[in-house]
mmCIF file of C-alpha atoms and ligand atoms in Angstrom:
data_model
loop_
_atom_site.group_PDB
_atom_site.id
_atom_site.type_symbol
_atom_site.label_atom_id
_atom_site.label_comp_id
_atom_site.label_asym_id
_atom_site.label_seq_id
_atom_site.Cartn_x
_atom_site.Cartn_y
_atom_site.Cartn_z
ATOM 1 C CA MET A 22 26.904 34.955 145.320
ATOM 2 C CA ASP A 23 25.711 31.677 146.839
ATOM 3 C CA ILE A 24 25.194 28.842 144.391
ATOM 4 C CA LYS A 25 21.739 27.318 144.552
ATOM 5 C CA ILE A 26 20.591 24.105 142.941
ATOM 6 C CA LYS A 27 16.817 23.994 142.952
ATOM 7 C CA ASN A 28 14.632 20.972 142.242
ATOM 8 C CA LEU A 29 17.165 19.427 139.906
ATOM 9 C CA THR A 30 16.499 16.180 138.069
ATOM 10 C CA LYS A 31 19.108 14.264 136.072
ATOM 11 C CA ALA A 32 18.803 10.757 134.662
ATOM 12 C CA TYR A 33 20.986 8.645 132.400
ATOM 13 C CA GLY A 34 18.543 6.397 130.540
ATOM 14 C CA ASN A 35 16.480 4.666 133.235
ATOM 15 C CA GLU A 36 18.946 5.508 135.998
ATOM 16 C CA VAL A 37 17.674 8.547 137.879
ATOM 17 C CA ILE A 38 20.681 10.064 139.680
ATOM 18 C CA TYR A 39 19.020 13.243 140.976
ATOM 19 C CA HIS A 40 15.311 13.809 141.443
ATOM 20 C CA ASP A 41 13.925 17.088 142.784
ATOM 21 C CA PHE A 42 17.334 17.719 144.375
ATOM 22 C CA SER A 43 18.154 21.018 146.074
ATOM 23 C CA ILE A 44 21.252 22.278 147.843
ATOM 24 C CA LYS A 45 22.936 25.619 148.542
ATOM 25 C CA PHE A 46 26.681 26.207 148.376
ATOM 26 C CA PRO A 47 27.567 29.376 150.329
ATOM 27 C CA GLU A 48 29.759 31.977 148.656
ATOM 28 C CA ASN A 49 33.487 31.748 149.416
ATOM 29 C CA LYS A 50 33.114 28.654 151.589
ATOM 30 C CA ILE A 51 34.484 25.169 150.975
ATOM 31 C CA THR A 52 31.792 22.503 150.807
ATOM 32 C CA GLY A 53 32.810 18.843 150.869
ATOM 33 C CA ILE A 54 30.886 16.116 149.050
ATOM 34 C CA MET A 55 31.327 12.451 149.986
ATOM 35 C CA GLY A 56 29.542 9.394 148.715
ATOM 36 C CA PRO A 57 30.106 5.884 147.426
ATOM 37 C CA SER A 58 31.379 5.208 143.926
ATOM 38 C CA GLY A 59 28.664 5.864 141.359
ATOM 39 C CA SER A 60 26.557 7.963 143.725
ATOM 40 C CA GLY A 61 26.660 11.053 141.495
ATOM 41 C CA LYS A 62 29.527 13.218 142.785
ATOM 42 C CA THR A 63 31.192 13.854 139.433
ATOM 43 C CA THR A 64 27.788 14.307 137.811
ATOM 44 C CA LEU A 65 27.087 17.053 140.362
ATOM 45 C CA LEU A 66 30.344 18.847 139.477
ATOM 46 C CA ASN A 67 29.639 18.473 135.760
ATOM 47 C CA LEU A 68 26.154 19.941 136.231
ATOM 48 C CA LEU A 69 27.667 22.903 138.087
ATOM 49 C CA ALA A 70 30.351 23.362 135.426
ATOM 50 C CA GLY A 71 27.696 23.328 132.716
ATOM 51 C CA VAL A 72 29.323 20.308 131.039
ATOM 52 C CA THR A 73 26.196 18.246 131.733
ATOM 53 C CA ALA A 74 22.703 19.677 131.291
ATOM 54 C CA PRO A 75 20.003 18.971 133.880
ATOM 55 C CA ASP A 76 16.758 17.388 132.711
ATOM 56 C CA ASP A 77 14.831 19.718 134.992
ATOM 57 C CA GLY A 78 15.430 22.300 137.703
ATOM 58 C CA ILE A 79 17.729 25.291 137.900
ATOM 59 C CA ILE A 80 21.255 26.136 138.973
ATOM 60 C CA GLU A 81 21.711 29.721 140.130
ATOM 61 C CA GLY A 82 24.840 31.718 140.893
ATOM 62 C CA VAL A 83 27.443 30.152 138.578
ATOM 63 C CA GLU A 84 29.032 32.955 136.592
ATOM 64 C CA ASP A 85 29.639 32.133 132.947
ATOM 65 C CA GLY A 86 33.276 31.283 132.212
ATOM 66 C CA LYS A 87 34.318 31.729 135.846
ATOM 67 C CA VAL A 88 34.728 28.096 136.854
ATOM 68 C CA SER A 89 38.041 26.333 137.575
ATOM 69 C CA TYR A 90 38.448 22.567 137.915
ATOM 70 C CA ILE A 91 41.103 20.493 139.664
ATOM 71 C CA PHE A 92 40.952 16.798 138.788
ATOM 72 C CA GLN A 93 42.608 13.704 140.233
ATOM 73 C CA GLU A 94 45.088 13.788 137.362
ATOM 74 C CA ASP A 95 46.913 17.048 136.693
ATOM 75 C CA ARG A 96 45.776 17.594 133.058
ATOM 76 C CA LEU A 97 48.703 19.891 132.298
ATOM 77 C CA LEU A 98 49.691 20.431 128.683
ATOM 78 C CA PRO A 99 52.883 18.347 128.303
ATOM 79 C CA TRP A 100 54.293 20.494 125.488
ATOM 80 C CA ARG A 101 54.144 23.676 127.606
ATOM 81 C CA THR A 102 56.358 24.620 130.524
ATOM 82 C CA VAL A 103 54.938 25.169 134.007
ATOM 83 C CA LYS A 104 54.755 28.920 133.423
ATOM 84 C CA GLN A 105 53.228 28.486 129.971
ATOM 85 C CA ASN A 106 50.595 26.124 131.415
ATOM 86 C CA LEU A 107 49.568 28.863 133.832
ATOM 87 C CA CYS A 108 49.714 31.689 131.272
ATOM 88 C CA PHE A 109 47.594 29.613 128.899
ATOM 89 C CA VAL A 110 44.464 30.305 130.986
ATOM 90 C CA LEU A 111 45.192 34.028 131.414
ATOM 91 C CA ASP A 112 44.966 37.295 129.529
ATOM 92 C CA LYS A 113 48.263 39.133 128.918
ATOM 93 C CA GLU A 114 47.691 41.632 131.737
ATOM 94 C CA GLN A 115 47.037 38.838 134.239
ATOM 95 C CA GLU A 116 50.385 37.131 133.636
ATOM 96 C CA SER A 117 52.137 39.090 136.399
ATOM 97 C CA MET A 118 50.380 36.920 138.997
ATOM 98 C CA VAL A 119 51.999 33.697 137.783
ATOM 99 C CA THR A 120 55.329 34.102 139.609
ATOM 100 C CA PRO A 121 53.822 35.040 143.017
ATOM 101 C CA ILE A 122 51.439 32.079 142.833
ATOM 102 C CA LEU A 123 54.238 29.692 141.867
ATOM 103 C CA GLU A 124 56.204 31.041 144.836
ATOM 104 C CA MET A 125 53.273 30.276 147.132
ATOM 105 C CA VAL A 126 53.328 26.617 146.101
ATOM 106 C CA GLY A 127 57.134 26.460 146.231
ATOM 107 C CA LEU A 128 57.622 26.003 142.493
ATOM 108 C CA ALA A 129 59.035 29.335 141.309
ATOM 109 C CA ALA A 130 62.345 27.641 140.487
ATOM 110 C CA TYR A 131 60.528 25.213 138.179
ATOM 111 C CA ALA A 132 58.713 27.800 136.047
ATOM 112 C CA ASP A 133 60.593 26.786 132.893
ATOM 113 C CA TYR A 134 60.400 23.023 133.450
ATOM 114 C CA TYR A 135 58.131 20.802 131.390
ATOM 115 C CA PRO A 136 55.566 18.725 133.345
ATOM 116 C CA LYS A 137 57.355 15.432 132.585
ATOM 117 C CA ALA A 138 60.393 16.669 134.558
ATOM 118 C CA LEU A 139 58.286 17.101 137.712
ATOM 119 C CA SER A 140 57.011 14.553 140.244
ATOM 120 C CA GLY A 141 53.277 13.757 140.464
ATOM 121 C CA GLY A 142 52.932 15.893 143.589
ATOM 122 C CA MET A 143 54.673 18.846 141.947
ATOM 123 C CA ARG A 144 52.450 18.568 138.885
ATOM 124 C CA GLN A 145 49.368 18.602 141.086
ATOM 125 C CA ARG A 146 50.731 21.726 142.815
ATOM 126 C CA VAL A 147 50.949 23.325 139.369
ATOM 127 C CA SER A 148 47.266 22.394 138.809
ATOM 128 C CA ILE A 149 46.333 24.076 142.077
ATOM 129 C CA ALA A 150 48.366 27.162 141.131
ATOM 130 C CA ARG A 151 46.647 27.220 137.731
ATOM 131 C CA ALA A 152 43.194 27.087 139.346
ATOM 132 C CA PHE A 153 44.060 30.100 141.503
ATOM 133 C CA CYS A 154 45.624 32.079 138.635
ATOM 134 C CA TYR A 155 42.420 31.876 136.675
ATOM 135 C CA PRO A 156 39.970 34.579 137.812
ATOM 136 C CA SER A 157 37.214 32.151 138.736
ATOM 137 C CA SER A 158 34.591 32.518 141.437
ATOM 138 C CA LEU A 159 33.829 28.784 141.619
ATOM 139 C CA LEU A 160 36.421 26.043 142.013
ATOM 140 C CA LEU A 161 35.382 22.421 141.507
ATOM 141 C CA MET A 162 37.738 19.772 142.899
ATOM 142 C CA ASP A 163 37.250 16.102 142.020
ATOM 143 C CA GLU A 164 39.389 13.809 144.217
ATOM 144 C CA PRO A 165 42.310 16.218 143.724
ATOM 145 C CA PHE A 166 44.776 14.494 146.051
ATOM 146 C CA SER A 167 43.603 10.903 146.040
ATOM 147 C CA SER A 168 46.550 9.592 144.010
ATOM 148 C CA LEU A 169 49.117 11.128 146.386
ATOM 149 C CA ASP A 170 50.720 9.672 149.483
ATOM 150 C CA PHE A 171 49.881 10.861 152.976
ATOM 151 C CA GLU A 172 52.708 13.394 153.401
ATOM 152 C CA LEU A 173 52.205 14.941 149.994
ATOM 153 C CA LYS A 174 48.486 15.212 150.667
ATOM 154 C CA ASP A 175 49.214 17.269 153.781
ATOM 155 C CA ARG A 176 51.663 19.471 151.901
ATOM 156 C CA LEU A 177 49.172 20.113 149.099
ATOM 157 C CA THR A 178 46.359 20.703 151.561
ATOM 158 C CA GLU A 179 48.476 23.438 153.165
ATOM 159 C CA ASP A 180 49.333 24.951 149.761
ATOM 160 C CA PHE A 181 45.663 24.906 148.835
ATOM 161 C CA LYS A 182 44.549 26.530 152.084
ATOM 162 C CA ARG A 183 47.182 29.268 151.793
ATOM 163 C CA LEU A 184 46.027 30.146 148.276
ATOM 164 C CA TRP A 185 42.360 29.984 149.221
ATOM 165 C CA ARG A 186 42.809 32.230 152.285
ATOM 166 C CA GLN A 187 44.521 34.804 150.077
ATOM 167 C CA ASP A 188 41.911 34.515 147.328
ATOM 168 C CA PRO A 189 38.721 32.933 148.700
ATOM 169 C CA LYS A 190 36.440 31.278 146.166
ATOM 170 C CA THR A 191 33.392 29.106 146.476
ATOM 171 C CA VAL A 192 34.844 25.571 146.448
ATOM 172 C CA ILE A 193 33.077 22.252 146.004
ATOM 173 C CA TYR A 194 35.432 19.495 147.022
ATOM 174 C CA VAL A 195 34.654 15.873 146.197
ATOM 175 C CA SER A 196 36.522 13.133 148.030
ATOM 176 C CA HIS A 197 36.077 9.632 149.433
ATOM 177 C CA ASN A 198 38.276 10.568 152.350
ATOM 178 C CA ARG A 199 36.490 12.091 155.308
ATOM 179 C CA ASP A 200 39.737 13.122 157.084
ATOM 180 C CA GLU A 201 40.852 15.048 153.998
ATOM 181 C CA LEU A 202 37.497 16.849 153.845
ATOM 182 C CA THR A 203 37.513 17.605 157.575
ATOM 183 C CA LYS A 204 40.871 19.373 157.232
ATOM 184 C CA ILE A 205 39.650 21.643 154.457
ATOM 185 C CA CYS A 206 35.871 22.051 154.398
ATOM 186 C CA ASN A 207 33.466 24.387 156.162
ATOM 187 C CA ALA A 208 30.652 21.846 155.693
ATOM 188 C CA ILE A 209 30.491 18.236 154.480
ATOM 189 C CA TYR A 210 27.583 16.447 152.806
ATOM 190 C CA LEU A 211 27.143 12.749 152.177
ATOM 191 C CA LEU A 212 25.324 11.609 149.035
ATOM 192 C CA LYS A 213 23.178 8.554 149.691
ATOM 193 C CA GLU A 214 20.812 6.318 147.776
ATOM 194 C CA LYS A 215 19.546 6.902 144.286
ATOM 195 C CA PRO A 216 17.973 9.250 143.419
ATOM 196 C CA VAL A 217 20.407 11.103 145.667
ATOM 197 C CA LYS A 218 19.478 12.156 149.169
ATOM 198 C CA ILE A 219 21.915 14.307 151.081
ATOM 199 C CA GLU A 220 22.897 14.182 154.695
ATOM 200 C CA LYS A 221 24.895 17.005 156.268
ATOM 201 C CA ILE A 222 27.608 15.369 158.345
ATOM 202 C CA THR A 223 29.390 18.495 159.632
HETATM 203 N N1 LIG B 22 27.739 10.229 130.578
HETATM 204 C C1 LIG B 22 27.113 9.241 131.236
HETATM 205 N N2 LIG B 22 26.317 8.385 130.587
HETATM 206 C C2 LIG B 22 25.664 7.405 131.239
HETATM 207 N N3 LIG B 22 25.758 7.182 132.570
HETATM 208 C C3 LIG B 22 26.543 8.016 133.265
HETATM 209 C C4 LIG B 22 27.267 9.082 132.648
HETATM 210 N N4 LIG B 22 27.966 9.732 133.604
HETATM 211 C C5 LIG B 22 27.703 9.103 134.768
HETATM 212 N N5 LIG B 22 26.851 8.076 134.565
HETATM 213 C C6 LIG B 22 26.309 7.194 135.617
HETATM 214 O O1 LIG B 22 25.811 8.004 136.667
HETATM 215 C C7 LIG B 22 26.115 7.450 137.932
HETATM 216 C C8 LIG B 22 26.864 8.471 138.763
HETATM 217 O O2 LIG B 22 28.168 8.647 138.192
HETATM 218 P P1 LIG B 22 29.229 9.661 138.791
HETATM 219 O O3 LIG B 22 30.440 9.588 137.916
HETATM 220 O O4 LIG B 22 28.592 10.974 138.985
HETATM 221 O O5 LIG B 22 29.516 8.989 140.219
HETATM 222 P P2 LIG B 22 30.665 9.306 141.273
HETATM 223 O O6 LIG B 22 29.970 9.407 142.594
HETATM 224 O O7 LIG B 22 31.466 10.485 140.830
HETATM 225 O O8 LIG B 22 31.531 7.990 141.219
HETATM 226 P P3 LIG B 22 33.116 7.741 141.487
HETATM 227 O O9 LIG B 22 33.334 7.986 142.954
HETATM 228 O O10 LIG B 22 33.300 6.308 141.117
HETATM 229 O O11 LIG B 22 33.863 8.694 140.597
HETATM 230 C C9 LIG B 22 26.897 6.163 137.672
HETATM 231 O O12 LIG B 22 26.014 5.070 137.761
HETATM 232 C C10 LIG B 22 27.399 6.330 136.251
HETATM 233 O O13 LIG B 22 27.508 5.110 135.598
#
């Protein structure tokens, strides 16, 4: 199902971030969102995730409990191993998918390691694997690779694309980096001004 935001308004105090804002995110496509700091990118993801409530308007097509998030920081549970971090979001019968997904991101040999024994790039690969283990239809990504160096970014982009091709989801991908978005996204929007106006840039 496409995700449709219709006539949404969201303000924090006197600061109106979105006013009568509408956009459609097509099903199983990757939509990129760019915009300057403070323009409302994270707010948009939080509205979609249901973490933030709109003041007005509607959001259609987000299935309850079927949203995954990948953040800039990995947010793994430090007291659980890699495998346990993945199993944590799954039902018992879904656990058989953990090993194949870890293989796809090249981390099968690290299944029993704790996050602190992995590099930052490896931990972020675990976050990506976790997002694809969870049976979500919507994946929200907030600057997922911005703390990584150039080579790692490329490696993780490839890992991400491989997983997404095998299990397409609707993805909303926030980044400051246009090159990163161009490599991954089917369409890219720029958030401008406040209240937000959008411009489709590809
Ligand atoms: N919970 C909140 N309470 C009050 N103001 C908020 C809250 N969350 C966000 N804002 C304000 O809303 C505006 C948009 O914030 P948001 O985090 O969505 O921007 P962003 O585009 O993601 O920025 P960045 O690129 O720096 O992460 C900012 O001015 C911010 O201060």
